[in-house]
Amino acid sequence: AQTVTQSQPEMSVQEAETVTLSCTYDTSESDYYLFWYKQPPSRQMILVIRQEAYKQQNATENRFSVNFQKAAKSFSLKISDSQLGDAAMYFCAYNGQGGSEKLVFGKGMKLTVNP
Amino acid sequence: ETGVTQSPTHLIKTRGQQVTLRCSSQSGHNTVSWYQQALGQGPQFIFQYYREEENGRGNFPPRFSGLQFPNYSSELNVNALELDDSALYLCASSSAGGPYNSPLHFGNGTRLTVT
């Protein structure tokens, strides 16, 4: 079974600074998808960025980028120019082959942004 | 377009009772997934419905059941409630094709407390 590990339960960053959130996963599949979701106090899970394992190029979405290391099974999220609105729980998630909707989530990490 | 709406927002039930949670999908989506998020944990996949048929299930007992209606709205039913069923229940809708090709749109969840 696939597992996703987020070893840092909490992090803080100063507004306008850069922060990196770490995530590792375990799988025997060769092709899969990885995601970072954000969950603000409203509780709604919001997709931040996604990466297909088959693609070697790291995904970027505006201030958000990933460092995908397939051999190391590592998928970290970098947030540049942090904003107060970035404060939330961040979850790393895995989706395997077969077209299933099933996402396997990590336990999450609480990000605090200090003004 | 309207987003995913879940009802009720909060619910308190007694151990042994039954509960029904509801979810209205985003317009144009034909797939619904349900997740259970215990306090301090990441969401866990319960099951998925595609065109009114269960199409994938996580490691949850049969007392967790669901329905999807012709308008693609959905219900999650839990029988014989246990204290450990206390959690945030998240519904997510999407078009078919997996979370990478058709991102999941989550609702704000239903907070269930079992006493």
mmCIF file of C-alpha atoms in Angstrom:
data_model
loop_
_atom_site.group_PDB
_atom_site.id
_atom_site.type_symbol
_atom_site.label_atom_id
_atom_site.label_comp_id
_atom_site.label_asym_id
_atom_site.label_seq_id
_atom_site.Cartn_x
_atom_site.Cartn_y
_atom_site.Cartn_z
ATOM 1 C CA ALA A 1 0.000 0.000 0.000
ATOM 2 C CA GLN A 2 1.129 3.496 -0.724
ATOM 3 C CA THR A 3 2.011 5.802 2.144
ATOM 4 C CA VAL A 4 2.694 9.508 2.343
ATOM 5 C CA THR A 5 4.795 11.022 5.115
ATOM 6 C CA GLN A 6 5.002 14.636 6.190
ATOM 7 C CA SER A 7 7.483 14.691 9.013
ATOM 8 C CA GLN A 8 7.183 18.367 9.978
ATOM 9 C CA PRO A 9 3.909 19.024 11.819
ATOM 10 C CA GLU A 10 4.375 22.787 11.878
ATOM 11 C CA MET A 11 6.424 25.499 10.217
ATOM 12 C CA SER A 12 6.467 29.264 10.252
ATOM 13 C CA VAL A 13 7.725 31.822 7.761
ATOM 14 C CA GLN A 14 7.998 35.578 7.611
ATOM 15 C CA GLU A 15 5.826 37.374 5.108
ATOM 16 C CA ALA A 16 7.624 37.775 1.742
ATOM 17 C CA GLU A 17 10.130 35.022 2.591
ATOM 18 C CA THR A 18 10.433 31.561 1.065
ATOM 19 C CA VAL A 19 9.524 28.315 2.785
ATOM 20 C CA THR A 20 9.860 24.666 1.761
ATOM 21 C CA LEU A 21 7.497 21.943 2.920
ATOM 22 C CA SER A 22 8.751 18.372 2.737
ATOM 23 C CA CYS A 23 6.960 15.183 1.754
ATOM 24 C CA THR A 24 8.119 11.646 1.121
ATOM 25 C CA TYR A 25 6.101 8.722 -0.149
ATOM 26 C CA ASP A 26 6.393 5.016 -0.660
ATOM 27 C CA THR A 27 5.116 3.141 -3.701
ATOM 28 C CA SER A 28 6.003 0.298 -6.010
ATOM 29 C CA GLU A 29 4.230 1.857 -8.980
ATOM 30 C CA SER A 30 6.193 3.418 -11.786
ATOM 31 C CA ASP A 31 3.683 6.040 -12.833
ATOM 32 C CA TYR A 32 1.573 8.027 -10.451
ATOM 33 C CA TYR A 33 0.557 11.539 -9.548
ATOM 34 C CA LEU A 34 1.446 13.772 -6.637
ATOM 35 C CA PHE A 35 -0.395 16.756 -5.268
ATOM 36 C CA TRP A 36 -0.200 19.479 -2.682
ATOM 37 C CA TYR A 37 -3.482 20.617 -1.190
ATOM 38 C CA LYS A 38 -4.123 23.549 1.106
ATOM 39 C CA GLN A 39 -6.805 23.503 3.816
ATOM 40 C CA PRO A 40 -7.560 26.919 5.331
ATOM 41 C CA PRO A 41 -9.822 27.325 8.373
ATOM 42 C CA SER A 42 -12.824 27.156 6.028
ATOM 43 C CA ARG A 43 -11.973 23.392 5.855
ATOM 44 C CA GLN A 44 -12.229 23.264 2.060
ATOM 45 C CA MET A 45 -9.330 21.391 0.467
ATOM 46 C CA ILE A 46 -7.862 23.476 -2.351
ATOM 47 C CA LEU A 47 -5.474 22.111 -4.971
ATOM 48 C CA VAL A 48 -2.192 24.027 -4.954
ATOM 49 C CA ILE A 49 -0.086 22.119 -7.475
ATOM 50 C CA ARG A 50 0.144 18.704 -9.166
ATOM 51 C CA GLN A 51 2.929 16.637 -10.675
ATOM 52 C CA GLU A 52 2.943 13.585 -12.893
ATOM 53 C CA ALA A 53 5.736 11.194 -11.998
ATOM 54 C CA TYR A 54 6.375 10.452 -15.643
ATOM 55 C CA LYS A 55 7.383 14.072 -16.226
ATOM 56 C CA GLN A 56 10.830 14.985 -15.010
ATOM 57 C CA GLN A 57 10.225 18.715 -15.148
ATOM 58 C CA ASN A 58 9.152 20.178 -11.824
ATOM 59 C CA ALA A 59 5.700 21.753 -11.789
ATOM 60 C CA THR A 60 5.258 25.442 -11.045
ATOM 61 C CA GLU A 61 2.153 27.535 -10.369
ATOM 62 C CA ASN A 62 2.943 31.198 -9.846
ATOM 63 C CA ARG A 63 4.615 31.436 -6.398
ATOM 64 C CA PHE A 64 4.390 27.677 -5.831
ATOM 65 C CA SER A 65 6.867 25.155 -7.184
ATOM 66 C CA VAL A 66 7.862 21.594 -6.394
ATOM 67 C CA ASN A 67 11.120 19.707 -6.168
ATOM 68 C CA PHE A 68 10.260 16.206 -7.354
ATOM 69 C CA GLN A 69 12.961 13.603 -6.773
ATOM 70 C CA LYS A 70 11.558 10.325 -8.073
ATOM 71 C CA ALA A 71 14.443 8.097 -7.036
ATOM 72 C CA ALA A 72 14.355 9.482 -3.509
ATOM 73 C CA LYS A 73 10.527 9.431 -3.495
ATOM 74 C CA SER A 74 10.524 13.015 -2.341
ATOM 75 C CA PHE A 75 8.074 15.760 -3.302
ATOM 76 C CA SER A 76 8.678 19.092 -1.584
ATOM 77 C CA LEU A 77 6.690 22.301 -2.042
ATOM 78 C CA LYS A 78 8.361 25.690 -2.194
ATOM 79 C CA ILE A 79 6.324 28.796 -1.515
ATOM 80 C CA SER A 80 8.034 32.013 -2.613
ATOM 81 C CA ASP A 81 7.112 35.520 -1.464
ATOM 82 C CA SER A 82 4.904 34.094 1.310
ATOM 83 C CA GLN A 83 1.651 35.928 1.932
ATOM 84 C CA LEU A 84 -0.613 36.025 4.965
ATOM 85 C CA GLY A 85 -3.234 34.145 2.962
ATOM 86 C CA ASP A 86 -0.865 31.207 2.589
ATOM 87 C CA ALA A 87 -1.373 30.325 6.254
ATOM 88 C CA ALA A 88 -3.163 26.975 6.322
ATOM 89 C CA MET A 89 -2.744 23.237 6.696
ATOM 90 C CA TYR A 90 -0.860 21.757 3.747
ATOM 91 C CA PHE A 91 -1.325 18.162 2.700
ATOM 92 C CA CYS A 92 0.763 16.121 0.333
ATOM 93 C CA ALA A 93 -1.219 13.478 -1.581
ATOM 94 C CA TYR A 94 -0.602 10.517 -3.876
ATOM 95 C CA ASN A 95 -2.789 9.064 -6.638
ATOM 96 C CA GLY A 96 -1.842 5.793 -8.265
ATOM 97 C CA GLN A 97 -2.496 4.242 -11.630
ATOM 98 C CA GLY A 98 -5.797 2.915 -12.899
ATOM 99 C CA GLY A 99 -7.860 6.051 -13.054
ATOM 100 C CA SER A 100 -9.027 5.738 -9.458
ATOM 101 C CA GLU A 101 -10.064 8.913 -7.723
ATOM 102 C CA LYS A 102 -8.456 7.689 -4.508
ATOM 103 C CA LEU A 103 -5.991 10.118 -2.986
ATOM 104 C CA VAL A 104 -3.681 8.985 -0.206
ATOM 105 C CA PHE A 105 -2.916 11.948 2.037
ATOM 106 C CA GLY A 106 -0.166 12.678 4.495
ATOM 107 C CA LYS A 107 -0.975 13.889 7.993
ATOM 108 C CA GLY A 108 -0.517 17.498 7.024
ATOM 109 C CA MET A 109 1.588 20.415 8.127
ATOM 110 C CA LYS A 110 0.450 23.684 9.658
ATOM 111 C CA LEU A 111 2.036 26.738 8.058
ATOM 112 C CA THR A 112 2.017 30.029 9.949
ATOM 113 C CA VAL A 113 2.914 33.243 8.130
ATOM 114 C CA ASN A 114 4.192 36.026 10.385
ATOM 115 C CA PRO A 115 3.684 39.675 9.332
ATOM 116 C CA GLU B 1 -20.999 27.750 -11.610
ATOM 117 C CA THR B 2 -21.947 26.553 -8.139
ATOM 118 C CA GLY B 3 -19.360 24.723 -6.080
ATOM 119 C CA VAL B 4 -19.667 21.616 -3.953
ATOM 120 C CA THR B 5 -22.051 22.081 -1.050
ATOM 121 C CA GLN B 6 -22.376 19.795 1.944
ATOM 122 C CA SER B 7 -25.066 19.599 4.591
ATOM 123 C CA PRO B 8 -25.340 19.825 7.460
ATOM 124 C CA THR B 9 -22.291 21.804 8.564
ATOM 125 C CA HIS B 10 -22.195 20.267 12.006
ATOM 126 C CA LEU B 11 -23.950 17.281 13.519
ATOM 127 C CA ILE B 12 -24.009 15.631 16.934
ATOM 128 C CA LYS B 13 -25.151 12.034 17.246
ATOM 129 C CA THR B 14 -25.201 9.369 19.926
ATOM 130 C CA ARG B 15 -23.289 6.117 19.678
ATOM 131 C CA GLY B 16 -25.385 3.468 17.925
ATOM 132 C CA GLN B 17 -27.441 5.938 15.915
ATOM 133 C CA GLN B 18 -27.472 6.314 12.151
ATOM 134 C CA VAL B 19 -26.529 9.441 10.184
ATOM 135 C CA THR B 20 -26.928 10.694 6.609
ATOM 136 C CA LEU B 21 -24.647 13.347 5.165
ATOM 137 C CA ARG B 22 -25.422 15.082 1.890
ATOM 138 C CA CYS B 23 -23.370 16.513 -0.923
ATOM 139 C CA SER B 24 -24.309 18.472 -4.037
ATOM 140 C CA SER B 25 -21.764 18.152 -6.814
ATOM 141 C CA GLN B 26 -20.374 20.986 -8.824
ATOM 142 C CA SER B 27 -22.253 21.520 -12.069
ATOM 143 C CA GLY B 28 -20.967 19.240 -14.850
ATOM 144 C CA HIS B 29 -19.317 16.719 -12.533
ATOM 145 C CA ASN B 30 -20.359 13.056 -12.594
ATOM 146 C CA THR B 31 -18.020 11.605 -9.974
ATOM 147 C CA VAL B 32 -18.218 11.991 -6.204
ATOM 148 C CA SER B 33 -15.703 10.873 -3.598
ATOM 149 C CA TRP B 34 -16.072 10.868 0.168
ATOM 150 C CA TYR B 35 -13.248 11.252 2.671
ATOM 151 C CA GLN B 36 -13.058 11.018 6.464
ATOM 152 C CA GLN B 37 -10.664 13.393 8.197
ATOM 153 C CA ALA B 38 -10.073 12.634 11.858
ATOM 154 C CA LEU B 39 -8.714 15.401 14.057
ATOM 155 C CA GLY B 40 -5.056 16.042 13.344
ATOM 156 C CA GLN B 41 -4.968 13.621 10.406
ATOM 157 C CA GLY B 42 -5.114 13.775 6.650
ATOM 158 C CA PRO B 43 -8.287 12.753 4.844
ATOM 159 C CA GLN B 44 -8.872 9.034 4.276
ATOM 160 C CA PHE B 45 -10.704 7.767 1.205
ATOM 161 C CA ILE B 46 -14.050 6.142 1.986
ATOM 162 C CA PHE B 47 -15.485 5.493 -1.488
ATOM 163 C CA GLN B 48 -16.194 6.951 -4.883
ATOM 164 C CA TYR B 49 -19.335 6.990 -7.016
ATOM 165 C CA TYR B 50 -19.413 7.338 -10.770
ATOM 166 C CA ARG B 51 -22.737 7.580 -12.585
ATOM 167 C CA GLU B 52 -24.644 6.191 -9.575
ATOM 168 C CA GLU B 53 -22.388 3.144 -9.096
ATOM 169 C CA GLU B 54 -19.760 2.623 -6.397
ATOM 170 C CA ASN B 55 -16.450 2.692 -8.210
ATOM 171 C CA GLY B 56 -13.764 2.214 -5.583
ATOM 172 C CA ARG B 57 -13.755 1.804 -1.828
ATOM 173 C CA GLY B 58 -11.235 2.383 0.913
ATOM 174 C CA ASN B 59 -10.701 0.392 4.088
ATOM 175 C CA PHE B 60 -14.033 1.195 5.731
ATOM 176 C CA PRO B 61 -16.589 -1.304 7.089
ATOM 177 C CA PRO B 62 -19.927 -1.973 5.343
ATOM 178 C CA ARG B 63 -21.788 0.235 7.816
ATOM 179 C CA PHE B 64 -20.422 3.089 5.701
ATOM 180 C CA SER B 65 -22.580 3.194 2.589
ATOM 181 C CA GLY B 66 -23.473 5.700 -0.048
ATOM 182 C CA LEU B 67 -25.728 6.699 -2.870
ATOM 183 C CA GLN B 68 -25.363 8.837 -5.928
ATOM 184 C CA PHE B 69 -28.471 10.234 -7.576
ATOM 185 C CA PRO B 70 -29.223 10.937 -11.264
ATOM 186 C CA ASN B 71 -28.348 14.611 -10.725
ATOM 187 C CA TYR B 72 -24.968 13.376 -9.344
ATOM 188 C CA SER B 73 -25.631 14.574 -5.811
ATOM 189 C CA SER B 74 -24.654 12.056 -3.165
ATOM 190 C CA GLU B 75 -25.302 10.778 0.324
ATOM 191 C CA LEU B 76 -23.030 9.129 2.848
ATOM 192 C CA ASN B 77 -24.786 6.917 5.379
ATOM 193 C CA VAL B 78 -23.176 5.584 8.510
ATOM 194 C CA ASN B 79 -24.984 3.010 10.638
ATOM 195 C CA ALA B 80 -24.321 1.969 14.236
ATOM 196 C CA LEU B 81 -22.203 5.019 14.946
ATOM 197 C CA GLU B 82 -19.071 4.581 17.023
ATOM 198 C CA LEU B 83 -17.089 7.179 18.935
ATOM 199 C CA ASP B 84 -14.225 6.834 16.416
ATOM 200 C CA ASP B 85 -16.548 7.962 13.652
ATOM 201 C CA SER B 86 -16.228 11.493 15.004
ATOM 202 C CA ALA B 87 -14.493 13.375 12.198
ATOM 203 C CA LEU B 88 -14.806 15.881 9.384
ATOM 204 C CA TYR B 89 -16.430 14.252 6.359
ATOM 205 C CA LEU B 90 -15.391 15.756 3.042
ATOM 206 C CA CYS B 91 -17.121 15.340 -0.283
ATOM 207 C CA ALA B 92 -15.323 16.006 -3.554
ATOM 208 C CA SER B 93 -16.732 16.080 -7.057
ATOM 209 C CA SER B 94 -15.001 15.858 -10.401
ATOM 210 C CA SER B 95 -15.360 14.705 -13.964
ATOM 211 C CA ALA B 96 -14.086 11.195 -14.683
ATOM 212 C CA GLY B 97 -10.416 10.702 -15.491
ATOM 213 C CA GLY B 98 -8.606 10.800 -12.177
ATOM 214 C CA PRO B 99 -7.538 13.675 -9.914
ATOM 215 C CA TYR B 100 -4.678 14.765 -12.155
ATOM 216 C CA ASN B 101 -6.695 15.235 -15.332
ATOM 217 C CA SER B 102 -9.859 16.334 -13.560
ATOM 218 C CA PRO B 103 -9.021 18.028 -10.253
ATOM 219 C CA LEU B 104 -11.229 17.299 -7.286
ATOM 220 C CA HIS B 105 -13.411 20.108 -6.013
ATOM 221 C CA PHE B 106 -14.018 19.733 -2.297
ATOM 222 C CA GLY B 107 -16.851 20.985 -0.155
ATOM 223 C CA ASN B 108 -16.417 22.558 3.264
ATOM 224 C CA GLY B 109 -17.220 19.294 5.007
ATOM 225 C CA THR B 110 -19.595 18.097 7.703
ATOM 226 C CA ARG B 111 -18.234 17.942 11.236
ATOM 227 C CA LEU B 112 -19.734 14.854 12.916
ATOM 228 C CA THR B 113 -19.431 14.395 16.661
ATOM 229 C CA VAL B 114 -20.476 11.078 18.196
ATOM 230 C CA THR B 115 -21.063 11.087 21.948
#
